[in-house]
Every structure is written in structure tokens, then in C-alpha cells.
Amino acid sequence: MTRCTPDTFDLDLTGAYAVILRAYGMTYEGTIDEIEARAFQILWKPAEARPYSQVKPRLAAAIALARRDGPIDLSAVAA
């Protein structure tokens, strides 16, 4: 999977990030900072070019969408 952050901020891309979080089984226990750190690790590896401050607004929106829609069971999708 390619991890990237385009310069645009649109809902479609944020929704796609939310689907990735759901597919990875994102958990929401802990503080907001801990939740955002887990999501950041899933979506963007820290070694890549974008600093956390640039992705935080999109990250928070993606977490909210993923939490609202719930996890995706990939084993059921593949069957």
C-alpha cells in the first residue's frame, strides 16, 4: 500500500484514509494523542516526508469517520 498525503484536503481522500483505519482494525482506547499516534503509524510512516503537524487535521477527520463507521472484517469481504 502506498502511503501519501496530497496537498489537497478533500473529504473523498479523508474517507479513504478512514477506510484504511477501519481495515487495519483501528482501536480507540486511550487519550486523543494516543489514538492519533496509532492512526499516524497506520497511515503514514514517520520516516516519510510529511511532518505530523501537516497531516493532523486530516488525521482527526479520518479517525472520526473510521470510528463512526466501525471496523471492516476483511475475511468476510474475501469470502
N, CA, C and O atoms as a printed pandas DataFrame, in Angstrom:
     atom_number atom_name residue_name chain_id  residue_number  x_coord  y_coord  z_coord
0              1         N          MET        A               1    0.839   -1.164    0.000
1              2        CA          MET        A               1    0.000    0.000    0.000
2              3         C          MET        A               1    0.888    1.232    0.000
3              4         O          MET        A               1    1.847    1.309    0.769
4              5         N          THR        A               2    0.578    2.186   -0.851
5              6        CA          THR        A               2    1.324    3.430   -0.905
6              7         C          THR        A               2    0.754    4.389    0.121
7              8         O          THR        A               2   -0.462    4.559    0.205
8              9         N          ARG        A               3    1.602    5.003    0.887
9             10        CA          ARG        A               3    1.159    5.984    1.866
10            11         C          ARG        A               3    1.594    7.343    1.369
11            12         O          ARG        A               3    2.776    7.569    1.111
12            13         N          CYS        A               4    0.640    8.251    1.233
13            14        CA          CYS        A               4    0.977    9.584    0.754
14            15         C          CYS        A               4   -0.035   10.580    1.285
15            16         O          CYS        A               4   -1.114   10.201    1.739
16            17         N          THR        A               5    0.314   11.841    1.227
17            18        CA          THR        A               5   -0.572   12.906    1.622
18            19         C          THR        A               5   -0.522   13.981    0.552
19            20         O          THR        A               5    0.395   14.802    0.548
20            21         N          PRO        A               6   -1.487   13.992   -0.353
21            22        CA          PRO        A               6   -1.515   15.061   -1.351
22            23         C          PRO        A               6   -1.727   16.422   -0.705
23            24         O          PRO        A               6   -2.143   16.503    0.451
24            25         N          ASP        A               7   -1.449   17.477   -1.432
25            26        CA          ASP        A               7   -1.596   18.829   -0.903
26            27         C          ASP        A               7   -3.056   19.249   -0.775
27            28         O          ASP        A               7   -3.350   20.216   -0.072
28            29         N          THR        A               8   -3.972   18.558   -1.427
29            30        CA          THR        A               8   -5.383   18.918   -1.330
30            31         C          THR        A               8   -5.978   18.345   -0.057
31            32         O          THR        A               8   -5.477   17.364    0.491
32            33         N          PHE        A               9   -7.042   18.961    0.401
33            34        CA          PHE        A               9   -7.747   18.473    1.590
34            35         C          PHE        A               9   -9.203   18.300    1.207
35            36         O          PHE        A               9  -10.004   19.222    1.359
36            37         N          ASP        A              10   -9.545   17.133    0.716
37            38        CA          ASP        A              10  -10.928   16.886    0.322
38            39         C          ASP        A              10  -11.489   15.710    1.097
39            40         O          ASP        A              10  -10.743   14.864    1.587
40            41         N          LEU        A              11  -12.810   15.663    1.204
41            42        CA          LEU        A              11  -13.463   14.640    2.001
42            43         C          LEU        A              11  -13.269   13.248    1.422
43            44         O          LEU        A              11  -13.194   12.280    2.179
44            45         N          ASP        A              12  -13.184   13.119    0.083
45            46        CA          ASP        A              12  -13.023   11.798   -0.511
46            47         C          ASP        A              12  -11.735   11.129   -0.039
47            48         O          ASP        A              12  -11.750    9.946    0.300
48            49         N          LEU        A              13  -10.631   11.854   -0.011
49            50        CA          LEU        A              13   -9.364   11.287    0.448
50            51         C          LEU        A              13   -9.417   10.984    1.942
51            52         O          LEU        A              13   -8.903    9.959    2.391
52            53         N          THR        A              14  -10.031   11.867    2.699
53            54        CA          THR        A              14  -10.173   11.621    4.128
54            55         C          THR        A              14  -11.002   10.363    4.362
55            56         O          THR        A              14  -10.690    9.563    5.244
56            57         N          GLY        A              15  -12.050   10.193    3.578
57            58        CA          GLY        A              15  -12.864    8.985    3.677
58            59         C          GLY        A              15  -12.061    7.744    3.344
59            60         O          GLY        A              15  -12.239    6.700    3.972
60            61         N          ALA        A              16  -11.178    7.850    2.361
61            62        CA          ALA        A              16  -10.326    6.714    2.001
62            63         C          ALA        A              16   -9.387    6.368    3.161
63            64         O          ALA        A              16   -9.162    5.194    3.455
64            65         N          TYR        A              17   -8.849    7.384    3.808
65            66        CA          TYR        A              17   -7.998    7.131    4.968
66            67         C          TYR        A              17   -8.797    6.469    6.087
67            68         O          TYR        A              17   -8.278    5.599    6.786
68            69         N          ALA        A              18  -10.051    6.873    6.262
69            70        CA          ALA        A              18  -10.901    6.254    7.282
70            71         C          ALA        A              18  -11.118    4.778    6.978
71            72         O          ALA        A              18  -11.122    3.954    7.892
72            73         N          VAL        A              19  -11.297    4.435    5.709
73            74        CA          VAL        A              19  -11.461    3.032    5.324
74            75         C          VAL        A              19  -10.194    2.245    5.653
75            76         O          VAL        A              19  -10.282    1.111    6.123
76            77         N          ILE        A              20   -9.033    2.821    5.418
77            78        CA          ILE        A              20   -7.768    2.152    5.745
78            79         C          ILE        A              20   -7.701    1.896    7.248
79            80         O          ILE        A              20   -7.341    0.800    7.676
80            81         N          LEU        A              21   -8.047    2.908    8.053
81            82        CA          LEU        A              21   -8.032    2.720    9.508
82            83         C          LEU        A              21   -8.990    1.614    9.927
83            84         O          LEU        A              21   -8.663    0.795   10.786
84            85         N          ARG        A              22  -10.172    1.590    9.322
85            86        CA          ARG        A              22  -11.154    0.548    9.642
86            87         C          ARG        A              22  -10.630   -0.824    9.248
87            88         O          ARG        A              22  -10.784   -1.784   10.003
88            89         N          ALA        A              23  -10.014   -0.929    8.079
89            90        CA          ALA        A              23   -9.497   -2.216    7.605
90            91         C          ALA        A              23   -8.351   -2.715    8.478
91            92         O          ALA        A              23   -8.166   -3.922    8.628
92            93         N          TYR        A              24   -7.591   -1.806    9.046
93            94        CA          TYR        A              24   -6.498   -2.194    9.932
94            95         C          TYR        A              24   -6.980   -2.512   11.341
95            96         O          TYR        A              24   -6.184   -2.905   12.194
96            97         N          GLY        A              25   -8.276   -2.346   11.590
97            98        CA          GLY        A              25   -8.806   -2.636   12.921
98            99         C          GLY        A              25   -8.392   -1.603   13.951
99           100         O          GLY        A              25   -8.064   -1.945   15.087
100          101         N          MET        A              26   -8.406   -0.344   13.556
101          102        CA          MET        A              26   -8.034    0.757   14.443
102          103         C          MET        A              26   -8.792    0.660   15.758
103          104         O          MET        A              26  -10.000    0.421   15.765
104          105         N          THR        A              27   -8.086    0.847   16.873
105          106        CA          THR        A              27   -8.714    0.855   18.192
106          107         C          THR        A              27   -8.740    2.284   18.718
107          108         O          THR        A              27   -7.936    3.119   18.305
108          109         N          TYR        A              28   -9.656    2.556   19.620
109          110        CA          TYR        A              28   -9.870    3.926   20.080
110          111         C          TYR        A              28   -9.697    4.079   21.586
111          112         O          TYR        A              28  -10.192    5.044   22.168
112          113         N          GLU        A              29   -9.005    3.147   22.218
113          114        CA          GLU        A              29   -8.749    3.252   23.645
114          115         C          GLU        A              29   -7.592    4.215   23.867
115          116         O          GLU        A              29   -6.669    4.288   23.057
116          117         N          GLY        A              30   -7.651    4.947   24.962
117          118        CA          GLY        A              30   -6.570    5.846   25.313
118          119         C          GLY        A              30   -6.929    7.300   25.061
119          120         O          GLY        A              30   -8.070    7.637   24.745
120          121         N          THR        A              31   -5.927    8.148   25.209
121          122        CA          THR        A              31   -6.135    9.580   25.013
122          123         C          THR        A              31   -6.221    9.903   23.525
123          124         O          THR        A              31   -5.879    9.076   22.679
124          125         N          ILE        A              32   -6.674   11.097   23.220
125          126        CA          ILE        A              32   -6.744   11.534   21.821
126          127         C          ILE        A              32   -5.353   11.483   21.189
127          128         O          ILE        A              32   -5.207   11.072   20.038
128          129         N          ASP        A              33   -4.341   11.896   21.934
129          130        CA          ASP        A              33   -2.968   11.870   21.407
130          131         C          ASP        A              33   -2.523   10.446   21.084
131          132         O          ASP        A              33   -1.870   10.220   20.065
132          133         N          GLU        A              34   -2.869    9.484   21.941
133          134        CA          GLU        A              34   -2.509    8.087   21.690
134          135         C          GLU        A              34   -3.249    7.530   20.474
135          136         O          GLU        A              34   -2.668    6.806   19.666
136          137         N          ILE        A              35   -4.525    7.868   20.349
137          138        CA          ILE        A              35   -5.315    7.415   19.202
138          139         C          ILE        A              35   -4.742    7.986   17.916
139          140         O          ILE        A              35   -4.572    7.266   16.932
140          141         N          GLU        A              36   -4.440    9.295   17.923
141          142        CA          GLU        A              36   -3.877    9.928   16.728
142          143         C          GLU        A              36   -2.506    9.346   16.384
143          144         O          GLU        A              36   -2.176    9.200   15.207
144          145         N          ALA        A              37   -1.715    9.015   17.388
145          146        CA          ALA        A              37   -0.398    8.426   17.133
146          147         C          ALA        A              37   -0.530    7.060   16.471
147          148         O          ALA        A              37    0.239    6.739   15.564
148          149         N          ARG        A              38   -1.504    6.241   16.914
149          150        CA          ARG        A              38   -1.734    4.941   16.274
150          151         C          ARG        A              38   -2.179    5.117   14.824
151          152         O          ARG        A              38   -1.686    4.428   13.931
152          153         N          ALA        A              39   -3.101    6.030   14.596
153          154        CA          ALA        A              39   -3.582    6.272   13.233
154          155         C          ALA        A              39   -2.451    6.782   12.349
155          156         O          ALA        A              39   -2.350    6.387   11.188
156          157         N          PHE        A              40   -1.608    7.648   12.879
157          158        CA          PHE        A              40   -0.465    8.171   12.128
158          159         C          PHE        A              40    0.464    7.035   11.709
159          160         O          PHE        A              40    0.969    7.028   10.586
160          161         N          GLN        A              41    0.691    6.083   12.599
161          162        CA          GLN        A              41    1.545    4.935   12.289
162          163         C          GLN        A              41    0.945    4.078   11.186
163          164         O          GLN        A              41    1.670    3.543   10.347
164          165         N          ILE        A              42   -0.382    3.946   11.183
165          166        CA          ILE        A              42   -1.045    3.139   10.152
166          167         C          ILE        A              42   -0.988    3.839    8.801
167          168         O          ILE        A              42   -0.648    3.221    7.792
168          169         N          LEU        A              43   -1.319    5.129    8.779
169          170        CA          LEU        A              43   -1.452    5.845    7.507
170          171         C          LEU        A              43   -0.137    6.373    6.949
171          172         O          LEU        A              43    0.095    6.312    5.741
172          173         N          TRP        A              44    0.707    6.878    7.802
173          174        CA          TRP        A              44    1.971    7.470    7.345
174          175         C          TRP        A              44    3.079    6.988    8.258
175          176         O          TRP        A              44    2.996    7.132    9.478
176          177         N          LYS        A              45    4.094    6.426    7.678
177          178        CA          LYS        A              45    5.249    6.040    8.478
178          179         C          LYS        A              45    6.043    7.303    8.809
179          180         O          LYS        A              45    6.226    8.151    7.936
180          181         N          PRO        A              46    6.516    7.448   10.041
181          182        CA          PRO        A              46    7.233    8.668   10.425
182          183         C          PRO        A              46    8.462    8.950    9.567
183          184         O          PRO        A              46    8.908   10.095    9.493
184          185         N          ALA        A              47    9.005    7.952    8.933
185          186        CA          ALA        A              47   10.204    8.166    8.123
186          187         C          ALA        A              47    9.900    8.880    6.808
187          188         O          ALA        A              47   10.818    9.327    6.121
188          189         N          GLU        A              48    8.603    8.992    6.449
189          190        CA          GLU        A              48    8.256    9.640    5.192
190          191         C          GLU        A              48    8.229   11.154    5.346
191          192         O          GLU        A              48    8.386   11.677    6.449
192          193         N          ALA        A              49    8.033   11.840    4.257
193          194        CA          ALA        A              49    8.287   13.271    4.149
194          195         C          ALA        A              49    7.374   14.186    4.977
195          196         O          ALA        A              49    7.852   15.209    5.467
196          197         N          ARG        A              50    6.118   13.876    5.153
197          198        CA          ARG        A              50    5.195   14.815    5.791
198          199         C          ARG        A              50    5.315   14.808    7.314
199          200         O          ARG        A              50    5.253   13.746    7.934
200          201         N          PRO        A              51    5.486   15.986    7.921
201          202        CA          PRO        A              51    5.509   16.045    9.384
202          203         C          PRO        A              51    4.088   15.920    9.945
203          204         O          PRO        A              51    3.108   16.206    9.257
204          205         N          TYR        A              52    4.000   15.500   11.168
205          206        CA          TYR        A              52    2.723   15.272   11.839
206          207         C          TYR        A              52    1.838   16.518   11.804
207          208         O          TYR        A              52    0.627   16.403   11.614
208          209         N          SER        A              53    2.414   17.695   11.982
209          210        CA          SER        A              53    1.621   18.927   12.013
210          211         C          SER        A              53    0.866   19.170   10.709
211          212         O          SER        A              53   -0.184   19.813   10.719
212          213         N          GLN        A              54    1.379   18.668    9.592
213          214        CA          GLN        A              54    0.709   18.847    8.302
214          215         C          GLN        A              54   -0.435   17.855    8.108
215          216         O          GLN        A              54   -1.384   18.159    7.385
216          217         N          VAL        A              55   -0.374   16.710    8.716
217          218        CA          VAL        A              55   -1.410   15.693    8.499
218          219         C          VAL        A              55   -2.435   15.634    9.623
219          220         O          VAL        A              55   -3.460   14.967    9.479
220          221         N          LYS        A              56   -2.188   16.312   10.735
221          222        CA          LYS        A              56   -3.082   16.205   11.892
222          223         C          LYS        A              56   -4.539   16.556   11.578
223          224         O          LYS        A              56   -5.415   15.812   12.019
224          225         N          PRO        A              57   -4.867   17.627   10.852
225          226        CA          PRO        A              57   -6.287   17.901   10.581
226          227         C          PRO        A              57   -6.966   16.780    9.794
227          228         O          PRO        A              57   -8.098   16.412   10.108
228          229         N          ARG        A              58   -6.307   16.241    8.794
229          230        CA          ARG        A              58   -6.874   15.140    8.010
230          231         C          ARG        A              58   -6.940   13.874    8.869
231          232         O          ARG        A              58   -7.880   13.090    8.748
232          233         N          LEU        A              59   -5.959   13.678    9.722
233          234        CA          LEU        A              59   -5.913   12.510   10.584
234          235         C          LEU        A              59   -7.105   12.499   11.541
235          236         O          LEU        A              59   -7.755   11.468   11.712
236          237         N          ALA        A              60   -7.391   13.631   12.159
237          238        CA          ALA        A              60   -8.511   13.716   13.091
238          239         C          ALA        A              60   -9.832   13.428   12.373
239          240         O          ALA        A              60  -10.696   12.741   12.918
240          241         N          ALA        A              61   -9.989   13.946   11.166
241          242        CA          ALA        A              61  -11.218   13.709   10.399
242          243         C          ALA        A              61  -11.339   12.239   10.013
243          244         O          ALA        A              61  -12.428   11.671   10.081
244          245         N          ALA        A              62  -10.241   11.624    9.610
245          246        CA          ALA        A              62  -10.256   10.208    9.226
246          247         C          ALA        A              62  -10.578    9.323   10.430
247          248         O          ALA        A              62  -11.309    8.341   10.296
248          249         N          ILE        A              63  -10.045    9.657   11.592
249          250        CA          ILE        A              63  -10.336    8.897   12.813
250          251         C          ILE        A              63  -11.826    8.988   13.138
251          252         O          ILE        A              63  -12.451    7.987   13.488
252          253         N          ALA        A              64  -12.387   10.179   13.023
253          254        CA          ALA        A              64  -13.815   10.352   13.322
254          255         C          ALA        A              64  -14.679    9.525   12.375
255          256         O          ALA        A              64  -15.643    8.896   12.812
256          257         N          LEU        A              65  -14.344    9.516   11.078
257          258        CA          LEU        A              65  -15.097    8.714   10.115
258          259         C          LEU        A              65  -14.950    7.223   10.389
259          260         O          LEU        A              65  -15.931    6.481   10.348
260          261         N          ALA        A              66  -13.731    6.786   10.669
261          262        CA          ALA        A              66  -13.487    5.368   10.926
262          263         C          ALA        A              66  -14.212    4.907   12.183
263          264         O          ALA        A              66  -14.776    3.814   12.214
264          265         N          ARG        A              67  -14.197    5.732   13.208
265          266        CA          ARG        A              67  -14.881    5.387   14.455
266          267         C          ARG        A              67  -16.386    5.297   14.222
267          268         O          ARG        A              67  -17.042    4.392   14.738
268          269         N          ARG        A              68  -16.932    6.225   13.452
269          270        CA          ARG        A              68  -18.375    6.235   13.182
270          271         C          ARG        A              68  -18.810    4.995   12.403
271          272         O          ARG        A              68  -19.850    4.407   12.699
272          273         N          ASP        A              69  -18.006    4.593   11.399
273          274        CA          ASP        A              69  -18.394    3.502   10.505
274          275         C          ASP        A              69  -18.019    2.121   11.028
275          276         O          ASP        A              69  -18.545    1.124   10.535
276          277         N          GLY        A              70  -17.139    2.033   11.996
277          278        CA          GLY        A              70  -16.782    0.752   12.589
278          279         C          GLY        A              70  -15.771   -0.031   11.776
279          280         O          GLY        A              70  -15.411    0.380   10.672
280          281         N          PRO        A              71  -15.299   -1.171   12.315
281          282        CA          PRO        A              71  -14.259   -1.968   11.648
282          283         C          PRO        A              71  -14.776   -2.681   10.407
283          284         O          PRO        A              71  -15.975   -2.916   10.254
284          285         N          ILE        A              72  -13.855   -3.012    9.538
285          286        CA          ILE        A              72  -14.151   -3.804    8.344
286          287         C          ILE        A              72  -13.562   -5.187    8.553
287          288         O          ILE        A              72  -12.378   -5.314    8.866
288          289         N          ASP        A              73  -14.367   -6.219    8.386
289          290        CA          ASP        A              73  -13.894   -7.597    8.501
290          291         C          ASP        A              73  -13.454   -8.057    7.120
291          292         O          ASP        A              73  -14.279   -8.463    6.301
292          293         N          LEU        A              74  -12.151   -7.994    6.864
293          294        CA          LEU        A              74  -11.637   -8.337    5.544
294          295         C          LEU        A              74  -11.813   -9.818    5.218
295          296         O          LEU        A              74  -11.886  -10.179    4.043
296          297         N          SER        A              75  -11.881  -10.683    6.229
297          298        CA          SER        A              75  -12.085  -12.100    5.951
298          299         C          SER        A              75  -13.481  -12.340    5.362
299          300         O          SER        A              75  -13.657  -13.218    4.518
300          301         N          ALA        A              76  -14.450  -11.576    5.798
301          302        CA          ALA        A              76  -15.798  -11.710    5.258
302          303         C          ALA        A              76  -15.879  -11.157    3.845
303          304         O          ALA        A              76  -16.627  -11.679    3.019
304          305         N          VAL        A              77  -15.119  -10.108    3.557
305          306        CA          VAL        A              77  -15.113   -9.495    2.233
306          307         C          VAL        A              77  -14.469  -10.453    1.217
307          308         O          VAL        A              77  -14.928  -10.544    0.079
308          309         N          ALA        A              78  -13.416  -11.162    1.621
309          310        CA          ALA        A              78  -12.677  -12.050    0.722
310          311         C          ALA        A              78  -13.436  -13.337    0.423
311          312         O          ALA        A              78  -13.167  -13.987   -0.588
312          313         N          ALA        A              79  -14.361  -13.710    1.265
313          314        CA          ALA        A              79  -15.086  -14.980    1.098
314          315         C          ALA        A              79  -16.104  -14.936   -0.009
315          316         O          ALA        A              79  -16.785  -15.930   -0.262
